[in-house]
Coordinates of C-alpha atoms and ligand atoms in Angstrom, one line a residue:
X174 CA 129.5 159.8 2.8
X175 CA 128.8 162.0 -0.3
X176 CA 130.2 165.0 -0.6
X177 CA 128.7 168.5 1.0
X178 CA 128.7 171.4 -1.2
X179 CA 128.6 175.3 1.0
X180 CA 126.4 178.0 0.3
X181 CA 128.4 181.5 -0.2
X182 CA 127.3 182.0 3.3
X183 CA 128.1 178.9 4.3
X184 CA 131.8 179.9 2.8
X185 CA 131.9 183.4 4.3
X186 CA 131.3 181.7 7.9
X187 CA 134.8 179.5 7.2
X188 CA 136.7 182.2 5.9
X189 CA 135.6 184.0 9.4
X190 CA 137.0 180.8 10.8
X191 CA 140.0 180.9 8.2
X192 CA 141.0 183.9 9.2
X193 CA 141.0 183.4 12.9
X194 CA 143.4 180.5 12.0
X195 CA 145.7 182.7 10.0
X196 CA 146.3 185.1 12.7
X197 CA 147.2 182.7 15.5
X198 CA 149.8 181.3 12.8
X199 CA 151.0 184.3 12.7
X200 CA 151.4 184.8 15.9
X201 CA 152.5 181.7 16.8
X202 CA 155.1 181.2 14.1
X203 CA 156.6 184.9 15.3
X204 CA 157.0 183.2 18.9
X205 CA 158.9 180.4 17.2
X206 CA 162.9 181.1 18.1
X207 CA 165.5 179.0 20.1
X208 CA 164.8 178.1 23.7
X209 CA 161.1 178.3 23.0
X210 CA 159.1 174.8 23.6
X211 CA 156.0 173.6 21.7
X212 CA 154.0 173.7 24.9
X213 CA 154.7 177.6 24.8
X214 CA 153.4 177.7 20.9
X215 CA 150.6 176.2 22.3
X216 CA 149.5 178.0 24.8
X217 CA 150.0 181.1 22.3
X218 CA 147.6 179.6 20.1
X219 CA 145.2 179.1 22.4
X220 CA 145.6 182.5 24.1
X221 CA 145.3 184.2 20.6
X222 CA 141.9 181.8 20.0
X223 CA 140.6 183.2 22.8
X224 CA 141.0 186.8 21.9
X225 CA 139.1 185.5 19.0
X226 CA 135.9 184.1 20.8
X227 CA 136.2 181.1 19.1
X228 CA 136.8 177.4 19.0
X229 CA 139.9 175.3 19.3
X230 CA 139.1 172.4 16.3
X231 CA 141.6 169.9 17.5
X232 CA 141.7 169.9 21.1
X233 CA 139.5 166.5 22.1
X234 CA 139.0 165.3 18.8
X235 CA 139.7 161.9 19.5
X236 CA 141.1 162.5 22.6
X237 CA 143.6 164.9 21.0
X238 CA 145.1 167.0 24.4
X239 CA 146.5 170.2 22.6
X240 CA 144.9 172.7 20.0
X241 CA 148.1 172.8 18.2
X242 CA 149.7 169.9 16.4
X243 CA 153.7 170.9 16.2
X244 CA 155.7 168.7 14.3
X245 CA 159.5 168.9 14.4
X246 CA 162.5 167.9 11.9
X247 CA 161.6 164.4 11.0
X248 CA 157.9 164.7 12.9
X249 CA 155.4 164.5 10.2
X250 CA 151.8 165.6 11.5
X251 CA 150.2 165.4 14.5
X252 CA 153.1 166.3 16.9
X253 CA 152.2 166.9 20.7
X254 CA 153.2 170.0 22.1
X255 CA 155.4 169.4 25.1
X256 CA 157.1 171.7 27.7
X257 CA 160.0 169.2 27.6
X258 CA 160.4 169.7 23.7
X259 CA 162.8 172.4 23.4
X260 CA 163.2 174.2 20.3
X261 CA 167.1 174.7 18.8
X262 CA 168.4 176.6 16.1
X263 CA 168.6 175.0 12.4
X264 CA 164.7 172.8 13.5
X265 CA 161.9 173.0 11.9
X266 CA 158.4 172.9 13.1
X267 CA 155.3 172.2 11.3
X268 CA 152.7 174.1 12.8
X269 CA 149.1 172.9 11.8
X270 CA 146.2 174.5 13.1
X271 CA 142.3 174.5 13.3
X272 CA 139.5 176.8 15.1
X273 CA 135.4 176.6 14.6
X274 CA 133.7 179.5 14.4
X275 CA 129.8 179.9 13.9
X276 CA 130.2 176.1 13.8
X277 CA 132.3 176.1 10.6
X278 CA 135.7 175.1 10.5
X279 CA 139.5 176.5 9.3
X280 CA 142.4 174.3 8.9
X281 CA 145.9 175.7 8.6
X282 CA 149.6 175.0 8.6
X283 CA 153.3 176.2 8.0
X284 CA 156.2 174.6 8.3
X285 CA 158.8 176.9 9.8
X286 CA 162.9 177.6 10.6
X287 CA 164.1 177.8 14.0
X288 CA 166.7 180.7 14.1
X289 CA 168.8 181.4 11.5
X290 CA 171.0 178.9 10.4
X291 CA 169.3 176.1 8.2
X292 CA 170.3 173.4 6.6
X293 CA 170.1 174.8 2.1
X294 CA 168.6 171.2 1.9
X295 CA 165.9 172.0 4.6
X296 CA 165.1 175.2 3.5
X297 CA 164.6 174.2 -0.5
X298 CA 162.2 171.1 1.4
X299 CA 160.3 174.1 3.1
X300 CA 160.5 176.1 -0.2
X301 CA 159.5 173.2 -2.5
X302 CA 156.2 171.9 -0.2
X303 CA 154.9 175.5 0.0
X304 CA 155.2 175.9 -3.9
X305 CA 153.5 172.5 -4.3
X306 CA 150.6 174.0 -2.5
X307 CA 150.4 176.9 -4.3
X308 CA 150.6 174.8 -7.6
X309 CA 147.8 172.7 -6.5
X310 CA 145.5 175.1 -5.6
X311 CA 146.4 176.8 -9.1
X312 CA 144.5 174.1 -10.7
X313 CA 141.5 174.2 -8.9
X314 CA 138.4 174.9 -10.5
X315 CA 134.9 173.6 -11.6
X316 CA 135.6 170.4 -13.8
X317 CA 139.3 169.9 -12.5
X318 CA 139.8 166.5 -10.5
X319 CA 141.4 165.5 -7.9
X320 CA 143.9 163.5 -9.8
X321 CA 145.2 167.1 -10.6
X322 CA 145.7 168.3 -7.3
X323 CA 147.5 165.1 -6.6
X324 CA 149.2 165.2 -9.6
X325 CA 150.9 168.8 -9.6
X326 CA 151.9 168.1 -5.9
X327 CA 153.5 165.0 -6.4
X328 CA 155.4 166.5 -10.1
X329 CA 157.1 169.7 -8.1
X330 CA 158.2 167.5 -4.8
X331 CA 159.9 164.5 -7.5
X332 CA 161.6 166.3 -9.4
X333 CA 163.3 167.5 -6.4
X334 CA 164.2 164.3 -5.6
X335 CA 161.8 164.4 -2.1
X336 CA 158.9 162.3 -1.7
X337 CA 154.9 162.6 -1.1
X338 CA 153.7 160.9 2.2
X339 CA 150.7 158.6 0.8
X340 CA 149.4 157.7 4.6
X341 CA 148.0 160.8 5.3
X342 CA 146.2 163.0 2.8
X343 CA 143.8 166.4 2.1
X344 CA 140.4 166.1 2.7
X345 CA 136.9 168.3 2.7
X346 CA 135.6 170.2 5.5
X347 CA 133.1 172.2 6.7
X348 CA 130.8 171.9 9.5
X349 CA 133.0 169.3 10.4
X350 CA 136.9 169.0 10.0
X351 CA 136.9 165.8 7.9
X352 CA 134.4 165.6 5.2
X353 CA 134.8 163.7 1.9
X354 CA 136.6 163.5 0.0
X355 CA 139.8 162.9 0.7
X356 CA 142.2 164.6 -1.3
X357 CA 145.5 162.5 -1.8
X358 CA 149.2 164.6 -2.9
X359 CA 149.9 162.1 -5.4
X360 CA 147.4 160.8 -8.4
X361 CA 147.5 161.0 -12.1
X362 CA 145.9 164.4 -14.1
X363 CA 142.3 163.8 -15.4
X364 CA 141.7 160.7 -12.7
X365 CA 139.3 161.2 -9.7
X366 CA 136.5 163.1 -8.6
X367 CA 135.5 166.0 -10.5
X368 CA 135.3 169.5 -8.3
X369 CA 132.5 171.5 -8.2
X370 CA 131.8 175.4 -7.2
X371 CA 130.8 175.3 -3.8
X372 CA 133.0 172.0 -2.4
X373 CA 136.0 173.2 0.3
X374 CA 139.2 171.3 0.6
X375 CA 141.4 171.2 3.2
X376 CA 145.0 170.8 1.2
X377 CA 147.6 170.0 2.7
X378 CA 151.2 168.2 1.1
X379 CA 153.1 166.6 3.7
X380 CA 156.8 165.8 1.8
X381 CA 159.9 164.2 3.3
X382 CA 163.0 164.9 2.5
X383 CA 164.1 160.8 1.8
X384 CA 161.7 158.1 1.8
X385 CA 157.9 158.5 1.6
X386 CA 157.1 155.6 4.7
X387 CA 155.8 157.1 7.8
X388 CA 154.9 155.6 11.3
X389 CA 153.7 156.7 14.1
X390 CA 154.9 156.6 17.5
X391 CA 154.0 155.4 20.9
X392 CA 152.2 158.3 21.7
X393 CA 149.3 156.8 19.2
X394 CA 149.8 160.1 17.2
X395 CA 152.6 161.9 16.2
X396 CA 153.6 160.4 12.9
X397 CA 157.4 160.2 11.6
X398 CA 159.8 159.2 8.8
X399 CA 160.6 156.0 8.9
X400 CA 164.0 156.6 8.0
X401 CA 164.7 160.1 10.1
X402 CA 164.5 162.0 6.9
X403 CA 163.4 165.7 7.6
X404 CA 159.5 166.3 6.8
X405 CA 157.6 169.6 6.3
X406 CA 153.7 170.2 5.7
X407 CA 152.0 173.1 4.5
X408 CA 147.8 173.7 4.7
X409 CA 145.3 175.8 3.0
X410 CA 141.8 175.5 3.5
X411 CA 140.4 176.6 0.0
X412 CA 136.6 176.6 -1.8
X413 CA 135.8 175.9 -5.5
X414 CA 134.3 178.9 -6.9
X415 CA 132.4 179.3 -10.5
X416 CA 135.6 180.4 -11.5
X417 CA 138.7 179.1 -10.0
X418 CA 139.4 178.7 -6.5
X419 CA 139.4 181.3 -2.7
X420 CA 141.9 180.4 -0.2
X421 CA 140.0 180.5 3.2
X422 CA 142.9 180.7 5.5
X423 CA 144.7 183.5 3.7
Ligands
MF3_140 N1 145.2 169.3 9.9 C1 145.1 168.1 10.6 C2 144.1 167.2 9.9 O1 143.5 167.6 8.9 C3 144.8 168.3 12.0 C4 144.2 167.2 12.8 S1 145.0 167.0 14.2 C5 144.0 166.4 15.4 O2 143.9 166.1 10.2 F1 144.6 166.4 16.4 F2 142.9 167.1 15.5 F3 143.7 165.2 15.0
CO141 CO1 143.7 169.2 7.7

Protein backbone atom coordinates (compact mmCIF):
# COMPACT_ATOMS: atom_id res chain seq x y z
CA UNK A 1 0.00 0.00 0.00
CA UNK A 2 1.69 3.34 -0.93
CA UNK A 3 1.55 5.98 1.13
CA UNK A 4 -1.45 8.76 1.24
CA UNK A 5 -0.45 12.21 1.42
CA UNK A 6 -3.62 14.86 3.11
CA UNK A 7 -4.63 17.98 1.68
CA UNK A 8 -4.56 21.01 4.34
CA UNK A 9 -8.17 20.29 4.55
CA UNK A 10 -7.79 16.98 4.71
CA UNK A 11 -5.31 17.83 7.91
CA UNK A 12 -7.74 20.45 9.41
CA UNK A 13 -10.58 17.56 9.51
CA UNK A 14 -7.88 15.27 11.75
CA UNK A 15 -6.85 17.92 13.90
CA UNK A 16 -10.95 18.35 14.47
CA UNK A 17 -10.59 14.69 15.27
CA UNK A 18 -7.24 15.39 17.20
CA UNK A 19 -8.69 17.53 19.36
CA UNK A 20 -11.72 15.64 20.28
CA UNK A 21 -9.10 12.93 21.40
CA UNK A 22 -7.14 15.36 23.46
CA UNK A 23 -10.08 16.40 25.51
CA UNK A 24 -11.37 12.97 26.45
CA UNK A 25 -7.62 12.34 27.63
CA UNK A 26 -7.97 14.96 29.58
CA UNK A 27 -10.79 14.03 31.06
CA UNK A 28 -10.16 10.66 31.47
CA UNK A 29 -6.62 10.90 32.82
CA UNK A 30 -8.30 13.50 35.58
CA UNK A 31 -10.67 10.51 36.51
CA UNK A 32 -7.65 8.36 37.04
CA UNK A 33 -7.11 7.95 41.09
CA UNK A 34 -7.15 4.90 43.44
CA UNK A 35 -10.31 2.80 43.60
CA UNK A 36 -11.21 3.84 40.15
CA UNK A 37 -11.39 0.72 37.44
CA UNK A 38 -10.59 0.91 33.77
CA UNK A 39 -14.14 0.03 32.90
CA UNK A 40 -15.01 3.48 34.68
CA UNK A 41 -12.09 5.34 32.32
CA UNK A 42 -13.99 3.81 29.74
CA UNK A 43 -17.09 4.70 30.04
CA UNK A 44 -15.71 8.44 30.58
CA UNK A 45 -14.25 8.28 27.38
CA UNK A 46 -17.06 7.29 25.68
CA UNK A 47 -19.37 9.63 27.50
CA UNK A 48 -17.00 12.65 26.68
CA UNK A 49 -17.01 11.23 22.77
CA UNK A 50 -20.40 11.55 22.81
CA UNK A 51 -20.54 15.11 23.95
CA UNK A 52 -18.42 15.39 21.00
CA UNK A 53 -20.69 13.91 18.19
CA UNK A 54 -18.21 11.87 17.14
CA UNK A 55 -16.77 8.41 16.55
CA UNK A 56 -15.23 5.91 18.84
CA UNK A 57 -12.02 4.60 16.38
CA UNK A 58 -11.24 1.49 18.29
CA UNK A 59 -14.42 0.09 19.45
CA UNK A 60 -15.06 -3.12 16.84
CA UNK A 61 -12.03 -2.83 14.98
CA UNK A 62 -11.26 -6.22 14.86
CA UNK A 63 -13.59 -7.16 17.19
CA UNK A 64 -12.02 -4.81 19.75
CA UNK A 65 -15.02 -4.43 22.75
CA UNK A 66 -13.95 -1.03 24.36
CA UNK A 67 -13.05 2.50 22.88
CA UNK A 68 -10.28 2.81 25.29
CA UNK A 69 -7.23 0.56 25.39
CA UNK A 70 -5.81 0.97 29.24
CA UNK A 71 -2.71 -0.60 29.85
CA UNK A 72 -1.44 -1.05 33.40
CA UNK A 73 2.24 -1.47 35.03
CA UNK A 74 3.78 -4.10 32.99
CA UNK A 75 0.63 -4.02 30.22
CA UNK A 76 2.06 -2.78 27.13
CA UNK A 77 -0.83 -1.72 24.60
CA UNK A 78 -4.00 -2.85 23.92
CA UNK A 79 -5.24 -3.36 27.59
CA UNK A 80 -9.08 -4.17 28.05
CA UNK A 81 -10.86 -2.06 30.21
CA UNK A 82 -12.44 -4.17 32.98
CA UNK A 83 -14.74 -3.38 35.98
CA UNK A 84 -12.82 -6.06 37.85
CA UNK A 85 -9.37 -4.08 37.20
CA UNK A 86 -9.05 -1.95 40.05
CA UNK A 87 -6.70 0.83 40.04
CA UNK A 88 -4.10 1.29 43.24
CA UNK A 89 -1.86 3.84 44.18
CA UNK A 90 1.88 3.81 42.80
CA UNK A 91 0.13 1.97 38.93
CA UNK A 92 0.41 3.25 36.01
CA UNK A 93 -1.99 3.25 33.14
CA UNK A 94 -1.28 3.79 29.58
CA UNK A 95 -4.23 5.38 28.17
CA UNK A 96 -4.36 5.23 24.24
CA UNK A 97 -7.14 6.58 22.54
CA UNK A 98 -8.78 7.20 18.98
CA UNK A 99 -12.11 8.96 17.66
CA UNK A 100 -13.21 9.66 13.72
CA UNK A 101 -14.59 12.66 12.91
CA UNK A 102 -15.78 13.84 9.40
CA UNK A 103 -14.33 10.35 8.57
CA UNK A 104 -10.80 11.21 9.59
CA UNK A 105 -9.08 9.89 12.37
CA UNK A 106 -6.98 11.01 15.79
CA UNK A 107 -4.89 8.72 17.73
CA UNK A 108 -3.72 9.58 21.20
CA UNK A 109 -2.05 8.35 24.35
CA UNK A 110 -0.53 9.06 27.90
CA UNK A 111 0.84 7.02 30.20
CA UNK A 112 -0.19 8.14 33.69
CA UNK A 113 0.55 7.75 37.81
CA UNK A 114 -2.02 6.43 39.99
CA UNK A 115 -2.00 8.58 43.21
CA UNK A 116 0.80 9.94 44.53
CA UNK A 117 3.38 7.75 45.49
CA UNK A 118 5.56 6.34 42.54
CA UNK A 119 8.12 4.40 42.23
CA UNK A 120 11.59 7.46 41.06
CA UNK A 121 12.26 4.48 38.52
CA UNK A 122 8.61 4.55 37.14
CA UNK A 123 8.33 8.02 37.03
CA UNK A 124 11.90 8.79 35.04
CA UNK A 125 10.24 5.59 32.57
CA UNK A 126 7.11 7.94 32.27
CA UNK A 127 9.44 11.08 31.95
CA UNK A 128 11.97 9.48 29.54
CA UNK A 129 9.06 7.90 26.84
CA UNK A 130 7.34 11.27 26.82
CA UNK A 131 10.68 13.16 26.04
CA UNK A 132 11.44 10.44 23.39
CA UNK A 133 8.28 11.60 21.65
CA UNK A 134 8.91 14.99 21.78
CA UNK A 135 12.51 14.32 20.41
CA UNK A 136 11.10 12.39 17.62
CA UNK A 137 8.68 14.66 16.49
CA UNK A 138 11.60 17.38 16.69
CA UNK A 139 13.02 15.86 13.74
CA UNK A 140 10.34 15.73 11.58
CA UNK A 141 10.28 17.46 8.50
CA UNK A 142 10.31 17.28 4.56
CA UNK A 143 13.54 15.15 3.66
CA UNK A 144 13.93 13.60 7.23
CA UNK A 145 13.42 9.73 7.30
CA UNK A 146 12.10 7.54 9.23
CA UNK A 147 15.30 6.03 10.45
CA UNK A 148 15.35 9.41 12.36
CA UNK A 149 12.32 9.08 14.15
CA UNK A 150 13.41 5.62 15.05
CA UNK A 151 16.64 6.70 15.77
CA UNK A 152 16.23 9.66 18.31
CA UNK A 153 13.58 7.40 20.20
CA UNK A 154 15.63 4.54 20.51
CA UNK A 155 19.07 7.09 21.62
CA UNK A 156 16.97 8.90 24.66
CA UNK A 157 15.20 5.43 26.06
CA UNK A 158 19.15 3.48 25.90
CA UNK A 159 20.93 5.62 27.46
CA UNK A 160 18.56 5.26 30.25
CA UNK A 161 19.21 1.92 30.35
CA UNK A 162 15.25 0.97 29.19
CA UNK A 163 14.43 -0.55 26.09
CA UNK A 164 12.26 0.04 22.68
CA UNK A 165 9.44 -2.60 22.13
CA UNK A 166 10.20 -3.62 18.38
CA UNK A 167 6.70 -5.79 17.99
CA UNK A 168 4.56 -2.95 17.83
CA UNK A 169 5.38 0.25 16.15
CA UNK A 170 4.06 3.96 14.69
CA UNK A 171 2.31 4.04 11.71
CA UNK A 172 0.27 6.60 9.11
CA UNK A 173 -3.29 7.41 9.35
CA UNK A 174 -5.84 9.17 8.03
CA UNK A 175 -9.10 8.17 6.73
CA UNK A 176 -8.25 5.02 8.16
CA UNK A 177 -6.32 4.35 11.55
CA UNK A 178 -3.49 2.22 9.99
CA UNK A 179 -2.02 3.57 6.80
CA UNK A 180 1.64 3.05 5.65
CA UNK A 181 4.01 3.35 6.68
CA UNK A 182 4.83 2.01 9.61
CA UNK A 183 6.92 3.91 11.69
CA UNK A 184 9.27 1.77 13.94
CA UNK A 185 10.99 3.50 17.58
CA UNK A 186 14.25 2.07 16.79
CA UNK A 187 16.34 2.48 13.22
CA UNK A 188 19.50 4.16 12.24
CA UNK A 189 19.53 8.20 11.17
CA UNK A 190 19.49 8.76 7.36
CA UNK A 191 17.83 4.97 6.71
CA UNK A 192 14.22 4.64 5.57
CA UNK A 193 11.55 6.34 3.91
CA UNK A 194 11.96 9.87 3.26
CA UNK A 195 8.85 12.28 4.79
CA UNK A 196 7.13 14.45 2.80
CA UNK A 197 4.75 17.71 3.57
CA UNK A 198 1.45 16.42 3.68
CA UNK A 199 2.07 12.56 5.16
CA UNK A 200 0.49 12.08 9.01
CA UNK A 201 2.07 9.82 11.43
CA UNK A 202 0.65 8.33 14.28
CA UNK A 203 3.93 8.17 16.80
CA UNK A 204 3.84 6.39 19.41
CA UNK A 205 7.18 4.82 21.59
CA UNK A 206 6.18 2.04 23.71
CA UNK A 207 9.42 1.54 26.26
CA UNK A 208 9.88 -1.01 29.09
CA UNK A 209 11.48 -0.54 31.88
CA UNK A 210 13.80 -4.13 31.42
CA UNK A 211 13.72 -6.21 28.53
CA UNK A 212 12.36 -5.21 25.10
CA UNK A 213 10.24 -8.90 24.46
CA UNK A 214 6.59 -8.59 24.65
CA UNK A 215 3.63 -11.20 24.40
CA UNK A 216 0.42 -11.05 24.51
CA UNK A 217 -2.02 -12.70 26.54
CA UNK A 218 -4.97 -14.94 26.40
CA UNK A 219 -7.27 -12.40 25.86
CA UNK A 220 -5.72 -12.27 21.97
CA UNK A 221 -4.88 -8.59 22.83
CA UNK A 222 -3.39 -7.05 25.63
CA UNK A 223 0.24 -7.27 25.12
CA UNK A 224 2.97 -7.52 28.14
CA UNK A 225 6.58 -7.63 29.13
CA UNK A 226 7.78 -10.79 29.01
CA UNK A 227 9.71 -10.36 32.02
CA UNK A 228 7.07 -8.19 34.23
CA UNK A 229 9.19 -5.13 33.73
CA UNK A 230 6.99 -1.87 34.00
CA UNK A 231 5.97 -0.46 30.34
CA UNK A 232 4.72 3.06 29.40
CA UNK A 233 3.52 4.45 25.87
CA UNK A 234 2.97 7.81 24.77
CA UNK A 235 1.06 8.98 21.17
CA UNK A 236 0.90 11.93 19.07
CA UNK A 237 -0.80 12.01 15.93
CA UNK A 238 1.44 14.61 13.93
CA UNK A 239 1.50 15.94 9.88
CA UNK A 240 4.64 16.86 7.90
CA UNK A 241 4.32 20.36 6.97
CA UNK A 242 6.65 22.46 4.31
CA UNK A 243 8.35 23.27 7.23
CA UNK A 244 8.65 21.04 10.08
CA UNK A 245 6.03 19.17 11.70
CA UNK A 246 1.91 20.06 13.55
CA UNK A 247 1.00 17.87 16.25
CA UNK A 248 -2.80 16.92 15.61
CA UNK A 249 -3.70 15.77 19.06
CA UNK A 250 -2.28 18.75 20.92
N1 LIG B 1 -3.12 3.37 19.17
C1 LIG B 1 -3.37 1.97 18.87
C2 LIG B 1 -2.86 1.63 17.50
O1 LIG B 1 -2.39 2.48 16.82
C3 LIG B 1 -4.79 1.67 19.07
C4 LIG B 1 -5.35 0.47 18.43
S1 LIG B 1 -6.23 -0.37 19.59
C5 LIG B 1 -7.42 -1.23 18.82
O2 LIG B 1 -2.84 0.50 17.08
F1 LIG B 1 -8.11 -1.76 19.72
F2 LIG B 1 -8.14 -0.47 18.08
F3 LIG B 1 -6.83 -2.12 18.06
CO1 LIG C 1 -1.70 4.35 17.08
Amino acid sequence: MAVVLKSSKEIEKMRRAGHVVRQVLERVSATVKPGATTADLDRIAEETLKEFGAKAAFKGYHGYPAVLCTSVNSEVVHGIPSSKRILKEGDIVSLDFGAIVDGYYGDSAVTVAVGEKIDPKTEKLLKITEESLKKAISVIKPGATLGDIGEAVQTIVEAEGFSVVRDFVGHGIGSSMHEDPQVPNFGTAGRGMKLKAGMVLAIEPMVNAGKPEVRVLKDGWTAVTDDGSMSAHFEHTVAVTDTGATILTA
